[in-house]
Coordinates of N, CA and C in Angstrom, one line a residue:
M1 N 42.3 66.2 60.8 CA 42.0 64.9 61.3 C 43.4 64.2 61.5
V2 N 43.7 63.8 62.8 CA 44.8 63.4 63.1 C 44.9 61.7 63.0
G3 N 44.0 60.9 63.4 CA 43.9 59.5 63.0 C 42.9 59.3 61.9
R4 N 42.8 58.1 61.6 CA 41.6 57.3 60.4 C 40.5 57.7 60.9
Y5 N 39.9 57.5 62.1 CA 38.5 57.7 62.5 C 38.3 59.1 63.4
P6 N 37.3 59.8 63.0 CA 36.9 61.0 63.6 C 36.8 60.7 65.4
T7 N 37.0 61.6 66.1 CA 37.0 61.1 67.4 C 35.3 60.9 68.0
G8 N 35.5 59.9 68.7 CA 34.1 59.5 69.3 C 33.5 58.5 68.4
S9 N 33.9 58.2 67.2 CA 33.3 57.2 66.3 C 33.8 56.0 66.5
V10 N 34.8 55.6 67.3 CA 35.3 54.2 67.4 C 34.5 53.6 68.7
A11 N 33.7 52.5 68.5 CA 33.0 51.9 69.6 C 34.0 51.3 70.5
Q12 N 33.4 51.3 71.9 CA 34.3 50.7 73.0 C 33.4 49.5 73.5
H13 N 34.1 48.6 74.1 CA 33.5 47.5 74.7 C 32.5 48.0 75.7
P14 N 31.4 47.5 76.0 CA 30.4 47.9 77.2 C 31.3 47.8 78.4
S15 N 32.2 46.9 78.4 CA 32.8 46.6 79.9 C 34.2 47.5 80.1
Y16 N 34.4 48.4 79.1 CA 35.6 49.1 79.1 C 35.8 49.8 80.5
D17 N 34.7 50.6 80.8 CA 35.0 51.8 82.0 C 35.0 50.7 83.1
K18 N 34.6 49.3 83.3 CA 34.6 48.3 84.4 C 36.3 48.0 84.5
G19 N 36.7 47.7 83.3 CA 38.0 47.5 83.2 C 39.0 48.2 83.8
V20 N 38.9 49.5 83.2 CA 39.7 50.8 83.7 C 39.5 50.9 85.4
E21 N 38.4 50.7 85.8 CA 38.2 50.7 87.1 C 38.6 49.6 88.1
A22 N 38.6 48.5 87.3 CA 39.2 47.4 88.0 C 40.8 47.1 87.9
D23 N 41.3 47.9 87.0 CA 42.6 48.3 86.8 C 43.2 49.3 88.1
A24 N 42.4 50.4 88.4 CA 42.7 51.2 89.3 C 42.7 50.5 90.7
N25 N 41.7 49.8 90.8 CA 41.5 48.9 92.0 C 42.8 48.0 92.4
N26 N 43.1 47.5 91.3 CA 44.3 46.3 91.5 C 45.5 47.2 91.7
D27 N 45.8 48.3 91.2 CA 47.0 48.8 91.4 C 46.9 49.3 93.0
K28 N 45.6 50.0 93.5 CA 45.6 50.2 94.8 C 46.0 49.1 95.7
K29 N 45.5 47.8 95.3 CA 45.5 46.7 96.1 C 47.3 46.2 96.1
H30 N 48.1 46.7 95.3 CA 49.3 46.3 95.2 C 50.1 47.3 96.0
I31 N 49.7 48.7 95.9 CA 50.4 49.7 96.8 C 50.2 49.4 98.1
D32 N 48.9 49.0 98.5 CA 48.3 48.7 100.0 C 49.0 47.6 100.3
L33 N 49.4 46.5 99.8 CA 50.0 45.6 100.1 C 51.8 45.9 100.5
A34 N 52.1 46.6 99.5 CA 53.7 47.0 99.7 C 53.6 47.9 100.9
I35 N 52.8 48.6 101.1 CA 52.9 49.8 102.4 C 52.4 48.6 103.6
Q36 N 51.9 47.6 103.5 CA 51.4 47.0 104.6 C 52.8 46.0 105.1
L37 N 53.3 45.6 104.1 CA 54.7 44.7 104.2 C 55.9 45.3 104.5
R38 N 55.9 46.8 104.5 CA 57.0 47.7 104.4 C 57.6 47.3 106.0
P39 N 58.9 47.1 106.0 CA 59.5 47.0 107.4 C 59.6 48.1 108.0
K40 N 59.7 48.0 109.2 CA 60.0 49.2 110.1 C 61.4 49.7 110.2
G41 N 61.9 50.7 110.5 CA 63.3 51.5 110.4 C 64.0 51.6 109.0
L42 N 63.2 51.9 107.9 CA 63.6 52.2 106.7 C 63.9 53.7 106.8
S43 N 65.1 54.3 106.2 CA 65.3 55.8 106.0 C 64.1 56.2 104.9
A44 N 64.3 57.7 104.7 CA 63.2 58.1 103.8 C 63.6 57.6 102.4
A45 N 64.9 57.7 102.1 CA 65.4 57.2 100.8 C 65.0 55.9 100.6
E46 N 65.3 55.0 101.6 CA 64.7 53.6 101.4 C 63.3 53.3 101.3
K47 N 62.5 53.8 101.8 CA 61.1 54.1 101.8 C 60.7 54.2 100.3
R48 N 61.3 55.3 99.8 CA 61.3 55.7 98.5 C 61.4 54.5 97.4
V49 N 62.5 54.0 97.7 CA 62.9 52.7 96.8 C 61.9 51.5 97.1
W50 N 61.6 51.3 98.3 CA 60.5 50.4 98.6 C 59.3 50.4 97.7
L51 N 58.8 51.9 98.1 CA 57.6 52.0 97.3 C 57.5 51.9 95.9
R52 N 58.7 52.2 95.2 CA 58.9 52.1 93.8 C 59.1 50.8 93.3
V53 N 60.0 49.9 94.0 CA 60.0 48.3 93.6 C 58.8 47.5 94.3
A54 N 58.4 47.6 95.5 CA 57.6 46.6 96.1 C 56.2 46.5 95.2
P55 N 55.4 47.5 94.9 CA 54.3 47.4 94.1 C 54.5 46.7 92.8
E56 N 55.7 47.0 92.2 CA 55.8 46.2 90.9 C 56.0 44.8 91.2
L57 N 56.9 44.5 92.3 CA 56.9 42.8 92.5 C 55.5 42.3 92.8
S58 N 54.8 43.2 93.6 CA 53.6 42.6 93.8 C 52.5 42.2 92.6
R59 N 52.8 43.3 91.9 CA 52.0 42.9 90.4 C 52.4 41.7 89.9
A60 N 53.8 41.1 89.9 CA 54.4 40.4 89.4 C 54.1 39.0 90.1
G61 N 53.5 39.1 91.3 CA 53.3 38.0 92.4 C 54.5 37.6 92.9
R62 N 55.4 38.5 93.2 CA 56.7 38.1 93.7 C 56.7 38.6 95.2
L63 N 56.0 39.5 95.6 CA 56.3 40.1 96.9 C 55.2 39.5 98.0
R64 N 55.9 38.9 98.7 CA 55.4 37.9 99.8 C 56.0 38.3 101.0
A65 N 55.5 37.8 102.3 CA 55.8 38.4 103.5 C 57.2 37.7 103.9
L66 N 57.4 36.6 103.2 CA 58.7 35.8 103.4 C 59.8 36.4 103.0
F67 N 59.7 37.2 101.9 CA 60.8 38.0 101.1 C 61.1 39.5 101.6
V68 N 60.4 39.7 102.7 CA 60.2 41.1 102.8 C 61.8 41.6 103.3
D69 N 62.5 40.7 104.2 CA 63.9 41.1 104.4 C 64.9 41.3 103.4
F70 N 64.6 40.3 102.4 CA 65.4 40.2 101.4 C 65.4 41.7 100.6
L71 N 64.1 41.9 100.1 CA 63.7 43.3 99.6 C 64.2 44.3 100.4
R72 N 64.1 44.3 101.7 CA 64.7 45.6 102.3 C 66.1 45.7 102.3
E73 N 66.9 44.6 102.2 CA 68.3 44.9 101.8 C 68.7 45.3 100.7
Y74 N 67.7 44.8 99.5 CA 67.7 45.5 98.4 C 67.7 47.0 98.3
C75 N 66.9 47.8 99.2 CA 66.5 49.0 99.3 C 67.9 49.6 100.1
V76 N 68.3 49.0 101.0 CA 69.5 49.5 101.6 C 70.5 49.8 100.8
V77 N 70.8 48.5 100.1 CA 72.0 48.6 99.1 C 71.9 49.5 98.0
K78 N 70.7 49.8 97.5 CA 70.6 50.7 96.4 C 70.6 52.0 96.9
V79 N 70.3 52.2 98.2 CA 70.5 53.7 98.5 C 71.8 54.2 98.9
S80 N 72.6 52.8 99.3 CA 73.9 53.1 99.4 C 74.8 53.4 98.2
V81 N 74.3 52.5 97.0 CA 75.0 52.8 95.7 C 74.9 54.1 95.3
D82 N 73.7 54.4 95.4 CA 73.3 56.0 94.9 C 74.0 56.8 95.6
A83 N 74.1 56.8 96.9 CA 74.9 57.9 97.6 C 76.4 57.7 97.2
A84 N 76.7 56.5 97.3 CA 78.2 56.6 96.9 C 78.4 57.2 95.4
R85 N 77.7 56.8 94.7 CA 77.8 57.4 93.4 C 77.6 58.9 93.1
D86 N 76.7 59.3 93.9 CA 76.5 61.0 94.3 C 77.7 61.4 94.7
Y87 N 78.4 60.9 95.8 CA 79.7 61.4 96.5 C 80.7 61.7 95.5
L88 N 81.1 60.2 95.0 CA 82.4 60.5 93.8 C 82.1 61.2 92.9
N89 N 80.8 61.6 92.2 CA 80.8 62.4 91.2 C 80.8 63.8 91.3
K90 N 81.1 64.1 92.8 CA 81.1 65.8 93.2 C 82.4 66.1 92.5
K91 N 82.4 67.4 92.0 CA 83.5 68.0 91.2 C 84.7 68.1 92.0
D92 N 84.6 68.4 93.6 CA 85.5 68.6 94.4 C 86.1 67.0 94.9
V93 N 85.5 66.1 94.7 CA 86.0 64.5 95.1 C 86.4 63.8 94.1
G94 N 85.8 63.2 93.2 CA 86.0 62.6 92.0 C 86.5 61.1 92.3
W95 N 86.6 60.4 91.4 CA 86.8 59.0 91.6 C 88.3 58.6 91.8
V96 N 89.2 59.3 91.4 CA 90.6 59.1 91.5 C 91.3 60.3 92.3
Y97 N 92.6 60.0 92.8 CA 93.5 61.0 93.3 C 94.7 61.1 92.8
E98 N 95.6 62.0 92.9 CA 96.9 61.8 92.3 C 97.9 61.8 93.6
T99 N 98.9 61.0 93.4 CA 100.0 60.9 94.2 C 101.3 60.9 93.5
T100 N 102.2 61.3 94.2 CA 103.4 61.3 93.5 C 104.6 60.5 94.4
G101 N 105.4 60.1 93.8 CA 106.5 59.1 94.7 C 107.5 58.7 93.7
R102 N 108.4 57.6 94.0 CA 109.6 57.5 93.5 C 109.1 57.1 91.7
H103 N 108.1 56.8 91.6 CA 107.7 56.6 90.3 C 107.0 57.7 89.6
G104 N 107.0 58.7 90.3 CA 106.3 60.0 89.5 C 105.0 59.8 89.9
A105 N 104.3 60.9 89.1 CA 102.7 60.9 89.6 C 101.9 59.8 89.1
Q106 N 101.1 59.5 89.9 CA 100.3 58.2 89.7 C 98.8 58.7 90.1
L107 N 97.9 58.1 89.3 CA 96.4 58.4 89.5 C 96.0 56.9 90.3
K108 N 95.4 57.1 91.6 CA 94.8 55.8 92.4 C 93.4 56.2 92.5
S109 N 92.8 55.2 92.7 CA 91.2 55.1 92.9 C 91.3 55.2 94.6
R110 N 90.1 56.2 94.7 CA 89.9 56.7 96.1 C 89.5 55.3 96.9
P111 N 89.5 55.2 98.2 CA 89.0 54.1 98.9 C 87.5 53.8 98.8
E112 N 86.8 55.0 98.7 CA 85.3 55.1 98.4 C 85.0 54.2 97.4
V113 N 85.8 54.1 96.3 CA 85.5 53.5 95.0 C 85.4 52.0 95.2
A114 N 86.3 51.5 96.2 CA 86.1 50.1 96.5 C 84.9 49.6 96.9
Q115 N 84.8 50.5 98.2 CA 83.1 50.3 98.9 C 81.9 50.5 97.7
Y116 N 82.1 51.5 97.0 CA 81.1 51.4 95.8 C 80.9 49.9 95.1
N117 N 82.2 49.8 94.8 CA 82.1 48.4 93.8 C 81.5 47.2 94.7
D118 N 81.9 47.2 95.7 CA 81.4 46.2 96.6 C 80.0 46.2 97.0
D119 N 79.1 47.5 97.0 CA 77.9 47.7 97.0 C 77.2 47.4 95.7
W120 N 78.0 47.7 94.7 CA 77.2 47.4 93.5 C 77.2 45.9 93.0
R121 N 78.3 45.1 93.5 CA 78.1 43.7 93.2 C 76.8 43.2 94.1
K122 N 76.7 43.7 95.4 CA 75.7 43.1 96.2 C 74.2 43.5 95.6
W123 N 74.2 44.8 94.9 CA 73.1 45.4 94.3 C 72.8 44.5 93.1
N124 N 73.8 44.2 92.1 CA 73.5 43.4 91.0 C 73.0 42.1 91.4
S125 N 73.7 41.3 92.4 CA 73.4 40.2 92.7 C 71.9 40.1 93.3
L126 N 71.3 41.0 94.3 CA 69.9 41.1 94.6 C 69.0 41.7 93.6
V127 N 69.4 42.4 92.3 CA 68.7 42.3 91.3 C 68.2 41.1 90.3
G128 N 69.6 40.2 90.6 CA 69.2 38.9 89.7 C 68.2 38.1 90.6
Q129 N 68.5 38.1 91.8 CA 67.9 37.3 92.7 C 66.6 37.6 92.6
L130 N 65.8 38.9 92.7 CA 64.5 39.5 92.5 C 64.0 39.3 91.2
G131 N 64.8 39.3 90.1 CA 64.1 39.3 88.9 C 64.1 40.9 88.3
L132 N 64.7 41.7 88.9 CA 64.6 42.9 88.4 C 65.3 43.6 87.3
S133 N 65.9 42.6 86.6 CA 66.5 43.0 85.0 C 65.7 42.3 84.0
P134 N 65.8 42.7 83.1 CA 65.2 42.1 81.9 C 65.5 40.9 81.6
A135 N 66.8 40.4 81.9 CA 67.4 39.1 81.6 C 67.0 38.4 82.5
T136 N 67.0 38.7 83.9 CA 66.6 37.7 85.1 C 65.3 37.7 85.2
E137 N 64.5 38.3 84.6 CA 63.0 38.4 84.8 C 62.4 37.3 83.8
L138 N 63.2 36.7 82.8 CA 63.0 35.8 82.0 C 62.8 34.3 82.8
R139 N 63.8 34.3 83.9 CA 63.6 33.1 84.7 C 62.3 32.9 85.5
F140 N 61.7 34.0 86.0 CA 60.5 34.0 86.6 C 58.9 34.0 85.5
N141 N 59.4 34.1 84.3 CA 58.3 34.0 83.5 C 57.8 32.3 83.2
D142 N 56.7 32.2 83.5 CA 56.0 31.1 83.5 C 55.2 30.7 82.3
K143 N 55.4 31.7 81.3 CA 54.7 31.6 80.2 C 55.4 30.4 79.0
Q144 N 56.7 30.3 79.3 CA 57.5 29.6 78.2 C 57.4 28.1 78.7
G145 N 57.0 27.3 77.7 CA 56.9 26.0 77.9 C 58.3 25.3 78.1
D146 N 58.2 24.2 78.1 CA 59.4 23.0 78.1 C 59.9 23.0 76.8
L147 N 61.4 23.0 76.8 CA 62.2 23.0 75.8 C 61.9 21.8 74.8
F148 N 61.7 20.5 75.6 CA 61.6 19.4 75.0 C 60.6 18.6 75.7
S149 N 59.5 18.2 74.8 CA 58.3 17.3 75.6 C 58.8 15.9 75.9
N150 N 58.2 15.6 77.1 CA 58.5 14.2 77.6 C 57.8 13.2 76.6
P151 N 58.5 12.4 76.1 CA 57.9 11.2 75.2 C 56.8 10.3 76.1
F152 N 57.2 10.4 77.3 CA 56.3 9.3 78.1 C 55.1 9.9 78.7
D153 N 54.9 11.1 78.4 CA 53.5 11.8 78.6 C 52.3 11.2 78.2
D154 N 52.5 10.7 76.7 CA 51.5 10.2 76.1 C 50.9 8.7 76.4
V155 N 51.9 8.1 77.1 CA 51.6 6.6 77.4 C 50.8 6.4 78.6

């Protein structure tokens, strides 16, 4: 016996199956909204990012038609960051190269590293503005009350 109760002996709420069905319907609604709002012209990789992020934003109530262009830019930058990282991580490329001059041998960053850093900064900014990190998600949390109560509310 793995658990405390034998299998099937724990009673479930009579509406349990309805809740599971409603949850599946809600998931489908979020995915459908993401597909409906997906902009034209996304590459295959950008579509994958869209279909991963947009339904989650919809579940959080942050996917609206007004924000589609902003989320599109997130997808474009995310794919660019991933492609640059994959390119720089190749064994024959690397993040640095060696040059020799009057000061001897020096290691220098590839120009692609500067582009990667710029794209990463853009991506990080978009993550913060969309609330896609644990820290920035707190800004969108409406469950936290005011830190100080207004003494004039009771007057």
